[in-house]
């Protein structure tokens, strides 16, 4: 049976993944962790929770040993826009926490999963149908840490045999926990504002197409990949995954199908626009499909319908 330790469990992905993993693997087999312990959060109240400082290797290792985990899902990281504000700090946090997590996985012989991103590509990567294996010269600090992370995961597999696996996530859209400081966040905020004020001012310009995916599909992808037969995995790390690609105008059109009065306007943020311009329009996801059967259920309209329904109830 899997015994899973999750870092960054209070974040956008972690808060929903923790719940899902507890359903799939049983409450007693999932150890959620984060730097702080909020009293009223379901991640803390609905199962096992530990305070883990991912920057402190000894503390991290002690918790992994205490619970005898055999799987580590490392989610704690700074997102792209936040990382551009404090690049040196972002490098320090994203890389030191990752190497600590990999060292813990090596020590306790755990399967290891982490997230790379569309941000691991740069302006010289092919923009459309971006291949699984291609030029990667990211120009953002976030992207640099993600690309270095992909290489580090390959390294721990090749050198130490750690069973590392990862995906390049696109923008993830969800209604439970807000993302913290990313470039694709506009595609989350737009739904909140559509419900609240039937209008949204986008910090990303029209015509800027990026890959996106709805959270339920992202959670399934993580479980599918950690359960995949290792003999089928040619790439192991950093699989391109995505469910759709759209620009702000297209998501606005989708919202208007359900809220006809909805209006989008623009107040472009040059920093986040610059980041978005350096990323792919749409990635080629065939390696993930072929090697471990990646598939998604939500397209743009199906996601819009569910987001608006869930947020109205909220
Ligand atoms: N959603 C992330 C960001 O915008 C991309 O991986 O930073």
Short mmCIF file of N, CA, C and O in Angstrom, two decimals, residues 14-70:
data_model
loop_
_atom_site.label_atom_id
_atom_site.label_comp_id
_atom_site.label_asym_id
_atom_site.label_seq_id
_atom_site.Cartn_x
_atom_site.Cartn_y
_atom_site.Cartn_z
N UNK A 14 -2.23 21.24 -3.77
CA UNK A 14 -2.13 20.40 -2.57
C UNK A 14 -3.44 20.25 -1.83
O UNK A 14 -3.79 19.14 -1.39
N UNK A 15 -4.19 21.33 -1.69
CA UNK A 15 -5.42 21.26 -0.89
C UNK A 15 -6.41 20.29 -1.52
O UNK A 15 -7.11 19.56 -0.80
N UNK A 16 -6.48 20.23 -2.83
CA UNK A 16 -7.42 19.30 -3.48
C UNK A 16 -6.83 17.91 -3.64
O UNK A 16 -7.53 16.91 -3.53
N UNK A 17 -5.52 17.85 -3.88
CA UNK A 17 -4.88 16.54 -4.05
C UNK A 17 -4.93 15.75 -2.74
O UNK A 17 -5.18 14.55 -2.74
N UNK A 18 -4.70 16.44 -1.62
CA UNK A 18 -4.73 15.77 -0.32
C UNK A 18 -6.08 15.07 -0.12
O UNK A 18 -6.15 13.89 0.23
N UNK A 19 -7.15 15.79 -0.39
CA UNK A 19 -8.50 15.25 -0.24
C UNK A 19 -8.69 14.02 -1.13
O UNK A 19 -9.18 12.97 -0.69
N UNK A 20 -8.29 14.16 -2.37
CA UNK A 20 -8.46 13.08 -3.35
C UNK A 20 -7.63 11.85 -2.96
O UNK A 20 -8.11 10.72 -3.01
N UNK A 21 -6.38 12.07 -2.56
CA UNK A 21 -5.52 10.94 -2.19
C UNK A 21 -6.07 10.22 -0.96
O UNK A 21 -5.97 9.00 -0.84
N UNK A 22 -6.63 10.98 -0.02
CA UNK A 22 -7.23 10.35 1.17
C UNK A 22 -8.40 9.46 0.76
O UNK A 22 -8.61 8.39 1.35
N UNK A 23 -9.15 9.89 -0.25
CA UNK A 23 -10.26 9.07 -0.76
C UNK A 23 -9.75 7.80 -1.41
O UNK A 23 -10.27 6.72 -1.21
N UNK A 24 -8.70 7.95 -2.23
CA UNK A 24 -8.20 6.82 -3.02
C UNK A 24 -7.39 5.84 -2.18
O UNK A 24 -7.56 4.63 -2.31
N UNK A 25 -6.50 6.36 -1.34
CA UNK A 25 -5.55 5.48 -0.64
C UNK A 25 -5.89 5.27 0.84
O UNK A 25 -5.22 4.49 1.52
N UNK A 26 -6.89 5.98 1.35
CA UNK A 26 -7.27 5.86 2.76
C UNK A 26 -6.61 6.96 3.58
O UNK A 26 -5.44 7.27 3.39
N UNK A 27 -7.40 7.47 4.53
CA UNK A 27 -6.96 8.60 5.35
C UNK A 27 -5.65 8.34 6.09
O UNK A 27 -4.81 9.22 6.23
N UNK A 28 -5.47 7.08 6.52
CA UNK A 28 -4.29 6.75 7.33
C UNK A 28 -3.03 6.66 6.48
O UNK A 28 -1.93 6.55 7.03
N UNK A 29 -3.16 6.70 5.16
CA UNK A 29 -1.98 6.54 4.29
C UNK A 29 -1.52 7.83 3.62
O UNK A 29 -0.67 7.79 2.74
N UNK A 30 -2.11 8.94 4.03
CA UNK A 30 -1.76 10.22 3.41
C UNK A 30 -1.34 11.20 4.50
O UNK A 30 -2.12 11.49 5.41
N UNK A 31 -0.10 11.67 4.42
CA UNK A 31 0.39 12.63 5.41
C UNK A 31 0.56 13.97 4.70
O UNK A 31 1.44 14.14 3.86
N UNK A 32 -0.33 14.89 5.03
CA UNK A 32 -0.25 16.23 4.44
C UNK A 32 0.74 17.04 5.25
O UNK A 32 0.83 16.87 6.47
N UNK A 33 1.48 17.93 4.59
CA UNK A 33 2.40 18.78 5.34
C UNK A 33 2.47 20.17 4.74
O UNK A 33 2.16 20.37 3.57
N UNK A 34 2.87 21.11 5.58
CA UNK A 34 3.10 22.48 5.14
C UNK A 34 3.92 23.17 6.22
O UNK A 34 4.19 22.57 7.26
N UNK A 35 4.31 24.40 5.94
CA UNK A 35 5.13 25.17 6.88
C UNK A 35 4.35 25.61 8.11
O UNK A 35 4.88 25.91 9.14
N UNK A 36 3.03 25.78 7.92
CA UNK A 36 2.20 26.27 9.03
C UNK A 36 0.98 25.36 9.15
O UNK A 36 0.68 24.59 8.24
N UNK A 37 0.30 25.50 10.28
CA UNK A 37 -0.83 24.60 10.54
C UNK A 37 -2.09 25.41 10.86
O UNK A 37 -2.38 25.68 12.02
N UNK A 38 -2.86 25.80 9.83
CA UNK A 38 -4.09 26.53 10.10
C UNK A 38 -5.11 25.62 10.78
O UNK A 38 -5.21 24.45 10.42
N UNK A 39 -5.85 26.15 11.75
CA UNK A 39 -6.71 25.29 12.56
C UNK A 39 -7.97 24.81 11.83
O UNK A 39 -8.46 23.72 12.09
N UNK A 40 -8.46 25.66 10.92
CA UNK A 40 -9.78 25.39 10.36
C UNK A 40 -9.73 24.81 8.94
O UNK A 40 -10.73 24.72 8.27
N UNK A 41 -8.53 24.42 8.47
CA UNK A 41 -8.43 23.95 7.09
C UNK A 41 -8.69 22.43 7.03
O UNK A 41 -8.12 21.67 7.81
N UNK A 42 -9.54 21.98 6.08
CA UNK A 42 -9.84 20.55 5.97
C UNK A 42 -8.59 19.68 5.78
O UNK A 42 -8.57 18.52 6.22
N UNK A 43 -7.56 20.24 5.13
CA UNK A 43 -6.31 19.49 4.96
C UNK A 43 -5.76 19.08 6.34
O UNK A 43 -5.23 17.98 6.51
N UNK A 44 -5.95 19.97 7.33
CA UNK A 44 -5.44 19.72 8.68
C UNK A 44 -6.44 18.90 9.50
O UNK A 44 -6.06 17.98 10.22
N UNK A 45 -7.73 19.21 9.35
CA UNK A 45 -8.73 18.61 10.24
C UNK A 45 -9.21 17.23 9.77
O UNK A 45 -9.72 16.46 10.56
N UNK A 46 -9.06 16.94 8.47
CA UNK A 46 -9.65 15.70 7.94
C UNK A 46 -8.68 14.53 7.83
O UNK A 46 -8.97 13.54 7.17
N UNK A 47 -7.50 14.63 8.43
CA UNK A 47 -6.56 13.51 8.34
C UNK A 47 -5.25 13.84 9.02
O UNK A 47 -5.18 14.76 9.84
N UNK A 48 -4.19 13.09 8.67
CA UNK A 48 -2.90 13.30 9.31
C UNK A 48 -2.23 14.54 8.71
O UNK A 48 -2.17 14.70 7.49
N UNK A 49 -1.73 15.39 9.60
CA UNK A 49 -1.04 16.61 9.14
C UNK A 49 0.21 16.82 9.97
O UNK A 49 0.21 16.61 11.18
N UNK A 50 1.31 17.22 9.30
CA UNK A 50 2.57 17.51 10.00
C UNK A 50 3.11 18.85 9.51
O UNK A 50 3.03 19.15 8.32
N UNK A 51 3.69 19.61 10.43
CA UNK A 51 4.43 20.80 10.01
C UNK A 51 5.80 20.32 9.49
O UNK A 51 6.52 19.63 10.21
N UNK A 52 6.09 20.63 8.23
CA UNK A 52 7.40 20.28 7.66
C UNK A 52 7.97 21.52 7.00
O UNK A 52 7.32 22.16 6.18
N UNK A 53 9.21 21.85 7.37
CA UNK A 53 9.91 22.92 6.67
C UNK A 53 10.76 22.26 5.59
O UNK A 53 11.77 21.62 5.89
N UNK A 54 10.33 22.41 4.35
CA UNK A 54 11.02 21.71 3.25
C UNK A 54 12.46 22.19 3.06
O UNK A 54 13.26 21.55 2.39
N UNK A 55 12.78 23.34 3.67
CA UNK A 55 14.15 23.86 3.57
C UNK A 55 15.05 23.21 4.63
O UNK A 55 16.26 23.40 4.62
N UNK A 56 14.46 22.45 5.54
CA UNK A 56 15.21 21.83 6.63
C UNK A 56 15.22 20.32 6.41
O UNK A 56 14.28 19.60 6.74
N UNK A 57 16.32 19.84 5.82
CA UNK A 57 16.42 18.43 5.42
C UNK A 57 16.17 17.47 6.59
O UNK A 57 15.45 16.49 6.46
N UNK A 58 16.77 17.76 7.75
CA UNK A 58 16.66 16.84 8.89
C UNK A 58 15.21 16.70 9.35
O UNK A 58 14.74 15.61 9.66
N UNK A 59 14.54 17.84 9.41
CA UNK A 59 13.13 17.86 9.81
C UNK A 59 12.26 17.07 8.81
O UNK A 59 11.44 16.23 9.17
N UNK A 60 12.51 17.31 7.54
CA UNK A 60 11.80 16.66 6.43
C UNK A 60 12.01 15.14 6.52
O UNK A 60 11.05 14.34 6.50
N UNK A 61 13.27 14.73 6.67
CA UNK A 61 13.61 13.30 6.74
C UNK A 61 12.96 12.64 7.96
O UNK A 61 12.42 11.53 7.87
N UNK A 62 12.99 13.34 9.09
CA UNK A 62 12.43 12.77 10.33
C UNK A 62 10.94 12.47 10.16
O UNK A 62 10.46 11.41 10.59
N UNK A 63 10.22 13.38 9.52
CA UNK A 63 8.78 13.16 9.32
C UNK A 63 8.54 12.00 8.35
O UNK A 63 7.66 11.16 8.56
N UNK A 64 9.35 11.93 7.28
CA UNK A 64 9.20 10.84 6.31
C UNK A 64 9.45 9.49 6.99
O UNK A 64 8.74 8.50 6.75
N UNK A 65 10.46 9.45 7.88
CA UNK A 65 10.78 8.19 8.59
C UNK A 65 9.71 7.86 9.63
O UNK A 65 9.31 6.70 9.76
N UNK A 66 9.25 8.88 10.34
CA UNK A 66 8.23 8.66 11.38
C UNK A 66 7.01 7.94 10.80
O UNK A 66 6.45 7.05 11.43
N UNK A 67 6.61 8.34 9.59
CA UNK A 67 5.40 7.74 9.00
C UNK A 67 5.71 6.62 8.02
O UNK A 67 4.80 6.10 7.37
N UNK A 68 6.99 6.30 7.88
CA UNK A 68 7.42 5.22 6.96
C UNK A 68 6.79 5.37 5.57
O UNK A 68 6.19 4.43 5.04
N UNK A 69 6.96 6.56 5.01
CA UNK A 69 6.33 6.81 3.71
C UNK A 69 7.12 6.12 2.60
O UNK A 69 8.33 5.92 2.70
N UNK A 70 6.40 5.76 1.52
CA UNK A 70 7.08 5.18 0.35
C UNK A 70 6.82 5.99 -0.92
O UNK A 70 7.19 5.58 -2.01
#
